[in-house]
Short mmCIF file of C-alpha atoms and ligand atoms in Angstrom, two decimals:
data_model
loop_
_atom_site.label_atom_id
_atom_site.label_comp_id
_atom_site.label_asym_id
_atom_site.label_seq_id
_atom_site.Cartn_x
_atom_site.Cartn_y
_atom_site.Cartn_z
CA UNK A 119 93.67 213.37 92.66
CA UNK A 120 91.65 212.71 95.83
CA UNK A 121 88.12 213.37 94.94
CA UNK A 122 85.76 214.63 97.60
CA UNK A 123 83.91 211.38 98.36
CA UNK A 124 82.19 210.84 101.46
CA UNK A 125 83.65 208.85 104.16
CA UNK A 126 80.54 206.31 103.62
CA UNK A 127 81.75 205.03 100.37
CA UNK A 128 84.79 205.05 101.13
CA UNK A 129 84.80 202.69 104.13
CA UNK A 130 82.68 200.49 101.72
CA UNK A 131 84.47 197.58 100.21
CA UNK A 132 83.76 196.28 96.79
CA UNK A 133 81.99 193.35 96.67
CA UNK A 134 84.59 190.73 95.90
CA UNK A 135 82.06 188.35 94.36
CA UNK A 136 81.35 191.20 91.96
CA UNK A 137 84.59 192.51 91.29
CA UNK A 138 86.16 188.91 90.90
CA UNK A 139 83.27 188.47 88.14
CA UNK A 140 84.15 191.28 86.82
CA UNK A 141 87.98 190.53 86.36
CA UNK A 142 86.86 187.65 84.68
CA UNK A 143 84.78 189.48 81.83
CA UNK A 144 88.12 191.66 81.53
CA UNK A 145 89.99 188.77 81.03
CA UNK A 146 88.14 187.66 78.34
CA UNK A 147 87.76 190.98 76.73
CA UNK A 148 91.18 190.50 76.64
CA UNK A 149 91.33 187.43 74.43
CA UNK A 150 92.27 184.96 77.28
CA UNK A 151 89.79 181.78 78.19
CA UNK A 152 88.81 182.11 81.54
CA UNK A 153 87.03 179.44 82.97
CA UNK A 154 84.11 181.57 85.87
CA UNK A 155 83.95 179.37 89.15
CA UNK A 156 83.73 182.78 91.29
CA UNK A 157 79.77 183.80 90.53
CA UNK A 158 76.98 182.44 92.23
CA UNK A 159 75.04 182.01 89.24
CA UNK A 160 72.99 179.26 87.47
CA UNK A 161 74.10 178.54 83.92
CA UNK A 162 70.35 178.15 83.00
CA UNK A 163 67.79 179.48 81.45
CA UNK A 164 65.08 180.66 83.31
CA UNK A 165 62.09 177.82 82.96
CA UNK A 166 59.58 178.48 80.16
CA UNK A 167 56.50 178.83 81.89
CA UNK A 168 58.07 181.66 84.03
CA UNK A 169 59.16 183.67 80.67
CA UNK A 170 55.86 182.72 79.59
CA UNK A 171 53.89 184.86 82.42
CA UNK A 172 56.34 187.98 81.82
CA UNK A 173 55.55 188.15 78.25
CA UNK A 174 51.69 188.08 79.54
CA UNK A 175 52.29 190.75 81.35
CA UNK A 176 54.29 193.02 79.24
CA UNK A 177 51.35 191.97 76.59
CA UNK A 178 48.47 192.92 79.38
CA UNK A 179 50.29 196.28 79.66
CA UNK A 180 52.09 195.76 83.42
CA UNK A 181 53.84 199.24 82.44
CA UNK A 182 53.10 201.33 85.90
CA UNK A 183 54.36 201.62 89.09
CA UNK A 184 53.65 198.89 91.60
CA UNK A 185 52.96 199.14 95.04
CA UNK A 186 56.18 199.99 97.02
CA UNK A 187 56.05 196.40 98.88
CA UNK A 188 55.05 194.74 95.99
CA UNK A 189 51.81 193.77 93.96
CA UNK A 190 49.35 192.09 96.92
CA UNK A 191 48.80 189.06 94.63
CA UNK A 192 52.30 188.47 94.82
CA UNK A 193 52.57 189.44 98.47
CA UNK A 194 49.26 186.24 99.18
CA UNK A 195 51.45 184.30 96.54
CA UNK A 196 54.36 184.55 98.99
CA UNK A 197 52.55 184.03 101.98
CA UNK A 198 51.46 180.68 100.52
CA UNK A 199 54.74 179.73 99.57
CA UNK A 200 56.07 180.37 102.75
CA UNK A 201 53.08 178.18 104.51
CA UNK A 202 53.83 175.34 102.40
CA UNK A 203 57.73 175.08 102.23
CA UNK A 204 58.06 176.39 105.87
CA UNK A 205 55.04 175.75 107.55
CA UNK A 206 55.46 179.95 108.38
CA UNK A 207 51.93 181.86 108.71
CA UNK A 208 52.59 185.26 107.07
CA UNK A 209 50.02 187.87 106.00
CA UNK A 210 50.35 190.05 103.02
CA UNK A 211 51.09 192.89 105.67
CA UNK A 212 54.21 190.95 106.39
CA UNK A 213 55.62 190.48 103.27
CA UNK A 214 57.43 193.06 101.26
CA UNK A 215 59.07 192.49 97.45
CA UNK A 216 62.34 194.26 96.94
CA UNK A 217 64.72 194.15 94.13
CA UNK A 218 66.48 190.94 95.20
CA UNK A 219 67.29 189.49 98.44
CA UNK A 220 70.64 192.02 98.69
CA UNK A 221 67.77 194.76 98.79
CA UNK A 222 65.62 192.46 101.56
CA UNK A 223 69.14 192.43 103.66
CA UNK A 224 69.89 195.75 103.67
CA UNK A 225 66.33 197.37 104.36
CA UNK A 226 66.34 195.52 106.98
CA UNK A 227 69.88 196.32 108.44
CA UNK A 228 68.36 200.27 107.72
CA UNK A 229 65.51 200.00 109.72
CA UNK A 230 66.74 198.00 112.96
CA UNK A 231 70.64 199.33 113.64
CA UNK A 232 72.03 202.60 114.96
CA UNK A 233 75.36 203.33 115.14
CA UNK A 234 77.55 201.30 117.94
CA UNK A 235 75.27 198.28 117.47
CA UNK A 236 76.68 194.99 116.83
CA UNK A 237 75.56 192.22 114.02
CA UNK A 238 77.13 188.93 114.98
CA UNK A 239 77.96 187.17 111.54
CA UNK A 240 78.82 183.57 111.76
CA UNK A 241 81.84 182.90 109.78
CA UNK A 242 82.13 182.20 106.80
CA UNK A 243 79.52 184.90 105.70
CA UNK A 244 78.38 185.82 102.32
CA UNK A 245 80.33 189.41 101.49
CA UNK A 246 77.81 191.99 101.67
CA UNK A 247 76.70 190.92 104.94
CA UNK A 248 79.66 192.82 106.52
CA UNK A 249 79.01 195.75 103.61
CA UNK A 250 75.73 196.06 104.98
CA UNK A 251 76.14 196.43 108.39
CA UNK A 252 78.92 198.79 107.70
CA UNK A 253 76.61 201.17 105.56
CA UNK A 254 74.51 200.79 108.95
CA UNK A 255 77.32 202.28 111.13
CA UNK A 256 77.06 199.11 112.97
CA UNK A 257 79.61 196.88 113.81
CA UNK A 258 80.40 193.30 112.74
CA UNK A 259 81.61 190.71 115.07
CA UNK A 260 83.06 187.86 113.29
CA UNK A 261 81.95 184.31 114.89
CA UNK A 262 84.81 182.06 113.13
CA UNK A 263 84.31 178.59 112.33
CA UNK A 264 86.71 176.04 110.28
CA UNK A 265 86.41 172.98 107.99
CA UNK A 266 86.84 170.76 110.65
CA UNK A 267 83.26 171.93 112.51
CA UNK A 268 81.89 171.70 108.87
CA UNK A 269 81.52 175.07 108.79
CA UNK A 270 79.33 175.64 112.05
CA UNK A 271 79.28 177.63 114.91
CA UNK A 272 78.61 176.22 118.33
CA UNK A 273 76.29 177.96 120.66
CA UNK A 274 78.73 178.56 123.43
CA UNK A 275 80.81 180.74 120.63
CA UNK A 276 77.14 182.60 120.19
CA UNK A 277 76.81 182.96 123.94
CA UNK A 278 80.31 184.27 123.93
CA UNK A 279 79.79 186.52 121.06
CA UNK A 280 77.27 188.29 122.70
CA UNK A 281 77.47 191.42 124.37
CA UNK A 282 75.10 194.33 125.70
CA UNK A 283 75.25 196.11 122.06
CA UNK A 284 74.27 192.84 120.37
CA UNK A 285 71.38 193.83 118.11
CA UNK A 286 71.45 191.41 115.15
CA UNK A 287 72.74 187.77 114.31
CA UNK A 288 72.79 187.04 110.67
CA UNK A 289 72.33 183.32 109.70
CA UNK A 290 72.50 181.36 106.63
CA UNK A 291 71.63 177.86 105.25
CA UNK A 292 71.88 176.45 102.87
CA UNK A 293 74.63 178.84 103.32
CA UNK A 294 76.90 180.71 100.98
CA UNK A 295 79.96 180.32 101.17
CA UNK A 296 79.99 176.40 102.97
CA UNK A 297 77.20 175.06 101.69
CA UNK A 298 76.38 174.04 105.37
CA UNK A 299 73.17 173.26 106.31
CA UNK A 300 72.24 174.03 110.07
CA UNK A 301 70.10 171.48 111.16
CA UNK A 302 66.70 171.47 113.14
CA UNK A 303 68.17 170.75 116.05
CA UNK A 304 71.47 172.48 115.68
CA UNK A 305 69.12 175.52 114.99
CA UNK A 306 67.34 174.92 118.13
CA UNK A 307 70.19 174.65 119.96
CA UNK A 308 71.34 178.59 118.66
CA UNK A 309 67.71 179.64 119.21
CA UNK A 310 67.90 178.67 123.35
CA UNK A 311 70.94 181.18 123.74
CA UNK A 312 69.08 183.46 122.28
CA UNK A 313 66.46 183.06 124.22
CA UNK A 314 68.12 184.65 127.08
CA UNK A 315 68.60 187.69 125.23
CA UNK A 316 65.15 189.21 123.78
CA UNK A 317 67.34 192.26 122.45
CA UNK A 318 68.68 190.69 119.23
CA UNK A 319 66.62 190.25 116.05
CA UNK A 320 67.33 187.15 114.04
CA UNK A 321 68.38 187.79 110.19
CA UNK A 322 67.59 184.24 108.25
CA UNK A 323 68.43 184.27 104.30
CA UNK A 324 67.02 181.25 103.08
CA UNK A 325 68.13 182.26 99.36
CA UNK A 326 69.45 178.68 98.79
CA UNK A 327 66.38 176.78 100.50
CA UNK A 328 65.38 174.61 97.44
CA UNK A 329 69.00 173.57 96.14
CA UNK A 330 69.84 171.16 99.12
CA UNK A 331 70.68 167.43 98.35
CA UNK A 332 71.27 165.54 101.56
CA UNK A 333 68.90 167.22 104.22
CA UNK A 334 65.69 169.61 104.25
CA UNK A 335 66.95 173.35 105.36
CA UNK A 336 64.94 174.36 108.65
CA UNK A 337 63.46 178.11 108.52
CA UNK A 338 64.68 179.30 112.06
CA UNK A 339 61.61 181.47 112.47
CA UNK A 340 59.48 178.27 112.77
CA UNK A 341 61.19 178.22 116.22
CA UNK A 342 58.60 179.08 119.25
CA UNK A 343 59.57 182.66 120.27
CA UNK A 344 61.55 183.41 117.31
CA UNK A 345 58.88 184.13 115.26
CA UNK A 346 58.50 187.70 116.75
CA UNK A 347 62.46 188.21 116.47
CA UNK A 348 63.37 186.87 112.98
CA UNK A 349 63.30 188.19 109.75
CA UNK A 350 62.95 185.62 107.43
CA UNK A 351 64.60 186.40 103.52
CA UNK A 352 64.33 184.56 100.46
CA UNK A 353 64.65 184.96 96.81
CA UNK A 354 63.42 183.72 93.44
CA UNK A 355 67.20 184.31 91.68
CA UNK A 356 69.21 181.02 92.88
CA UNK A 357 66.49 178.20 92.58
CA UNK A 358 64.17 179.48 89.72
CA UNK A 359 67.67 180.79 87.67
CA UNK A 360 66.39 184.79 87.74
CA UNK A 361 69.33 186.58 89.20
CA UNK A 362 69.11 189.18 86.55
CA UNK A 363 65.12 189.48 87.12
CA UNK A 364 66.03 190.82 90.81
CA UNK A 365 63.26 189.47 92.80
CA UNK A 366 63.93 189.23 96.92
CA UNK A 367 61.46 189.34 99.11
CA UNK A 368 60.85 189.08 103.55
CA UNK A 369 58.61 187.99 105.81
CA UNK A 370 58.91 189.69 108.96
CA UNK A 371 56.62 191.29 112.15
CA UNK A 372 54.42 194.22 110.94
CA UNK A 373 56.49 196.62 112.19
CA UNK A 374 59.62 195.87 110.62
CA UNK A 375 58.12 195.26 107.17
CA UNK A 376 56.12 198.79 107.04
CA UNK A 377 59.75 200.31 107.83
CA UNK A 378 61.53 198.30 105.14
CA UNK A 379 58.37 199.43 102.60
CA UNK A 380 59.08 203.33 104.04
CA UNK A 381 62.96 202.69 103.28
CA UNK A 382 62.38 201.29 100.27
CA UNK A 383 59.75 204.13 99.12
CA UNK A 384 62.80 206.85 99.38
CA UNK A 385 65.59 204.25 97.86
CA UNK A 386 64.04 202.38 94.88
CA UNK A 387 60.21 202.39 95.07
CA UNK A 388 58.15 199.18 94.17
CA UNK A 389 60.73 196.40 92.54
CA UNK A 390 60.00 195.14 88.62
CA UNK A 391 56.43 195.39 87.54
CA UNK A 392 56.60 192.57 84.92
CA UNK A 393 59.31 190.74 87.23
CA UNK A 394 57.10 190.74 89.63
CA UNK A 395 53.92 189.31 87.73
CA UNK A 396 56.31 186.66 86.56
CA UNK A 397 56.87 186.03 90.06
CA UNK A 398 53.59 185.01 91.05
CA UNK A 399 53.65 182.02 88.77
CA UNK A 400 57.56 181.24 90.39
CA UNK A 401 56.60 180.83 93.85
CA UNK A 402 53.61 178.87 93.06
CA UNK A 403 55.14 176.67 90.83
CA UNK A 404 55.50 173.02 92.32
CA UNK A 405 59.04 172.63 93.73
CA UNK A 406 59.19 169.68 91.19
CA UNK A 407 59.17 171.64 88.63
CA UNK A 408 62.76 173.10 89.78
CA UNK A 409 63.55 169.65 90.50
CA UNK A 410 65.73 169.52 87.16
CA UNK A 411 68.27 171.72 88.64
CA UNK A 412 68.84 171.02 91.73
CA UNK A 413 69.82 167.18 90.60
CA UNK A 414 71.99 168.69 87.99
CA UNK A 415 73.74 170.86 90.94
CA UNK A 416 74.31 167.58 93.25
CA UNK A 417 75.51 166.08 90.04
CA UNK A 418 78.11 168.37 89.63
CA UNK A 419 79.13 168.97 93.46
CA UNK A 420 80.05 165.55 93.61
CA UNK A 421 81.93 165.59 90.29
CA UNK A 422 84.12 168.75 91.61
CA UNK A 423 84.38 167.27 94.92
CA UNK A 424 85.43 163.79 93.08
CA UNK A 425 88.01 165.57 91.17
CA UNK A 426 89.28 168.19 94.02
CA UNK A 427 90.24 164.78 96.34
CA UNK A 428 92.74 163.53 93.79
CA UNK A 429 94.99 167.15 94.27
CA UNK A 430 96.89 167.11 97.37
CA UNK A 431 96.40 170.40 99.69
CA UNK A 432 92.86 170.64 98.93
CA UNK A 433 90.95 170.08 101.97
CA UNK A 434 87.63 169.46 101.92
CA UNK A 435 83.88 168.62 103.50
CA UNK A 436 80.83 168.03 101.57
CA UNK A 437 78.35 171.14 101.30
CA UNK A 438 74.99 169.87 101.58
CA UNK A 439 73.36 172.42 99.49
CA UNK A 440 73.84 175.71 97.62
CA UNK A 441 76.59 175.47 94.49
CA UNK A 442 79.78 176.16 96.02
CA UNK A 443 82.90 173.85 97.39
CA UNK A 444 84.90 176.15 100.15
CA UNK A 445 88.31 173.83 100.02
CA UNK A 446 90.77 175.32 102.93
CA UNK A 447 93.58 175.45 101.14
CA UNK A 448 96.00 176.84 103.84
CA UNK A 449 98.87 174.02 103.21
CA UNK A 450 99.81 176.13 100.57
CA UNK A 451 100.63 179.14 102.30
CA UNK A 452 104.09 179.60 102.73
CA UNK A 453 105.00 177.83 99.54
CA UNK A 454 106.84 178.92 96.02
CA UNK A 455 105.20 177.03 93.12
CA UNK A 456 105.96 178.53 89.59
CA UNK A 457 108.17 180.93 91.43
CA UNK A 458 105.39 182.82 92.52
CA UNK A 459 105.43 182.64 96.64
CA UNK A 460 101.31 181.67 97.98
CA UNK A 461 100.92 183.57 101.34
CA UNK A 462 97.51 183.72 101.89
CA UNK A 463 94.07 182.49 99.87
CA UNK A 464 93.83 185.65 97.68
CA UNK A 465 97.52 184.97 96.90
CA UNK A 466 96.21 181.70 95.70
CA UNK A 467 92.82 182.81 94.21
CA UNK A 468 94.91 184.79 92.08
CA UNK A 469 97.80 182.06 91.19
CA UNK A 470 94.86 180.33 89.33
CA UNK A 471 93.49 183.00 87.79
CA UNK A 472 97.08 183.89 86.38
CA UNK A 473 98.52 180.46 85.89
CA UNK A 474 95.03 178.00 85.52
CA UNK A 475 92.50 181.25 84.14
CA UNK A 476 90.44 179.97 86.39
CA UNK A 477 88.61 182.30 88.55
CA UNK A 478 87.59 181.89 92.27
CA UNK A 479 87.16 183.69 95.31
CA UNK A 480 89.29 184.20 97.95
CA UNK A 481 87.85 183.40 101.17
CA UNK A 482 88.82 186.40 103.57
CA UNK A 483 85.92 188.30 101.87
CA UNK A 484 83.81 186.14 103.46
CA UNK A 485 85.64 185.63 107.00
CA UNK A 486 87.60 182.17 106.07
CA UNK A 487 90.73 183.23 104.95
CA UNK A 488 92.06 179.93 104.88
CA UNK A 489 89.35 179.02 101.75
CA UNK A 490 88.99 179.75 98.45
CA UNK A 491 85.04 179.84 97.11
CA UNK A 492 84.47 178.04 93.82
CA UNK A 493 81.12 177.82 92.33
CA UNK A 494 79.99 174.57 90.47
CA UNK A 495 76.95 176.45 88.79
CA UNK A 496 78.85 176.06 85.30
CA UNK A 497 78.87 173.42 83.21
CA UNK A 498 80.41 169.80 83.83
CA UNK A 499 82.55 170.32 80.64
CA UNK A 500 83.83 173.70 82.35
CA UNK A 501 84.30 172.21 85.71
CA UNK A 502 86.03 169.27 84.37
CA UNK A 503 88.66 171.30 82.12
CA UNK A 504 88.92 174.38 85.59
CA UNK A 505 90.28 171.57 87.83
CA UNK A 506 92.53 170.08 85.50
CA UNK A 507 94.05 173.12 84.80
CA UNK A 508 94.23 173.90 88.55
CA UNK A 509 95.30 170.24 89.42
CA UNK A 510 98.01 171.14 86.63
CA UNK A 511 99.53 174.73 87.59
CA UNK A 512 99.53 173.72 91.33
CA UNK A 513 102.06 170.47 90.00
N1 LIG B 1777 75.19 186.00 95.61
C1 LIG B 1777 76.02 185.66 94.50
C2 LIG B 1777 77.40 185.29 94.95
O1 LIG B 1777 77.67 185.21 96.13
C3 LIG B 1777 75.99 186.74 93.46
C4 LIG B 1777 76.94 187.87 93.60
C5 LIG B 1777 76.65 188.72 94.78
O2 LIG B 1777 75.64 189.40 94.77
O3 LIG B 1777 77.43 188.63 95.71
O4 LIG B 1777 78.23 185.02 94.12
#
């Protein structure tokens, strides 16, 4: 039976990341040992002294609604967070607190886009990027980029992307899926084609700031005359381990904030009361006191990227930050292995899942669809025993 949805949802597609996670908990309902490299999620605990402050504020009776952008000691928290990791100067007017970064994203792509306008997305893009602009009735314009660019657009394929109905450019880094990092320069270098056209706002998710290992991420809106143009998003879910707490938050121009807090005020209302208060302690928490992780993360991208090298077909760059590997693996298109014919990466996403019960994610949901995604934010015992089994089922 067709049932009478509207044409919104249906043009929506599921978020792979989710649905690939949730194949995986089937799986295992099922009795079968699946091995999860497809969630972007840290296998720890969230730190003590961040539970500690929740339990305060359950215990001080946090109970009522908050402001819709968020309580104003978080919002000065924030705004000295982002002075001292970004050198940004945001007031408490700027900021607003939504229930995770996904939330951040898509006021914003509410507020600015009308139907007909175009959101470039350099390729590969995390997978509600596109969802987001489509529940916008706006258009995404793929900007593709490959392995062999390490994952990075050039600014003549921005130039080129652009067109009168240009309204948006979403970028990301530490970015998810590549684990690029766009330099200062390289970032520059974007910001002087854009420059030329004072039409198009400037989406930075800077989710994945603190888990970099080889260079400092740049915040793009630290760029003169960007400022006014660039929305600047962040979390607390990837580097503090609080995905489930659903913190985001933005920093933005006036304007665009008090829309995202009107959105916001008809969609959810203020995020988390006692998430929130546990918040304030997050984001003034000394980065060293994250530290932990992060060096357990590089620890583990160069063990998968160690033991992806030894299986032939795999090819691959070094991410520089974030917890995912984004190995093209297009020299296996075409081939029978097992009997089961590969013709594209969510042929081969799925081969694994079948033959290795492993579970990744296929890269077309993100605009590669010569890659697979696999996150290393599981354990070195589990990443071990996933590419073995892999390195196994592809021999
Ligand atoms: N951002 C994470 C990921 O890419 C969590 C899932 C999601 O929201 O997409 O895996």
């Amino acid at each position: 039976m067709a049932y009478p949805l509207s044409d919104r949802i249906k043009s929506l597609p599921v978020s792979q990341t989710l649905a690939m996670a949730a194949k995986a908990r089937e799986l295992r309902a099922e009795g079968k040992d699946i091995i999860g490299l497809s969630l972007g999620e840290p296998d720890f605990n969230t730190p003590d002294f961040i539970k500690d402050a929740a339990i305060e504020a359950i215990n001080q009776n946090y109970n009522s609604y908050s402001p819709v952008d968020g309580y104003v000691e978080l919002k000065e928290a924030i705004c000295t967070k982002f002075k001292r990791d970004n050198n940004l100067d945001y007031k408490p007017n700027q900021i607003v607190v939504s229930t995770g970064a996904k939330q951040s994203i898509a006021n914003v792509a509410q507020v600015l886009l009308n139907k007909g306008d175009e959101v470039l997305l350099p390729a590969p893009y995390w997978v509600s990027y596109s969802a987001i602009a489509i529940l916008s009735e706006a258009t995404f314009v793929e900007i593709p980029s490959t392995i062999d660019t390490n994952f990075k657009i050039t600014p003549a394929q921005l130039e080129a992307a652009i067109t009168p109905k240009t309204k948006m450019v979403f970028f990301n880094s530490p970015n998810n899926p590549s684990g690029s990092i766009f330099s200062e320069a390289e970032y520059r270098a974007l910001a002087k084609v854009l420059e030329k056209h004072p039409q198009i706002y400037i989406l930075s998710d800077e989710i994945y700031e603190h888990i970099n290992y080889d260079c400092k991420p740049f915040s793009f809106a630290q760029i003169e005359n960007m400022y006014d143009r660039t929305i600047t998003v962040n979390g607390l879910a990837k580097a503090f381990a609080m995905t489930g707490w659903r913190i985001g938050y933005l920093g933005a121009p006036e304007w665009i904030a008090k829309a995202c807090t009107k959105m916001q005020g008809q969609v959810t209302s203020g995020t988390n009361c006692i998430a929130q208060r546990a918040a304030i302690t997050a984001v003034l928490a000394p980065v060293e006191k994250i530290q932990f992780m992060v060096d357990e993360f590089k620890t583990r991208r160069d063990i998968i990227i160690g033991l992806l090298r030894e299986i032939d077909g795999f090819k691959i760059n070094v991410p520089d930050g974030a917890f995912y590997v984004f190995p093209d693996v297009s020299a296996f298109f075409g081939k029978t292995i097992d009997g089961v014919t590969i013709e594209n990466a969510g042929d081969f996403s799925l081969f694994i899942l079948e033959k290795a019960n492993v579970a990744t994610v296929s890269g077309d949901a993100f605009g590669a669809p010569d890659c697979i995604r696999m996150s290393y934010a599981a354990s070195e015992l589990q990443i071990r025993e996933a590419i073995k089994r892999i390195k196994e089922a592809l021999s």
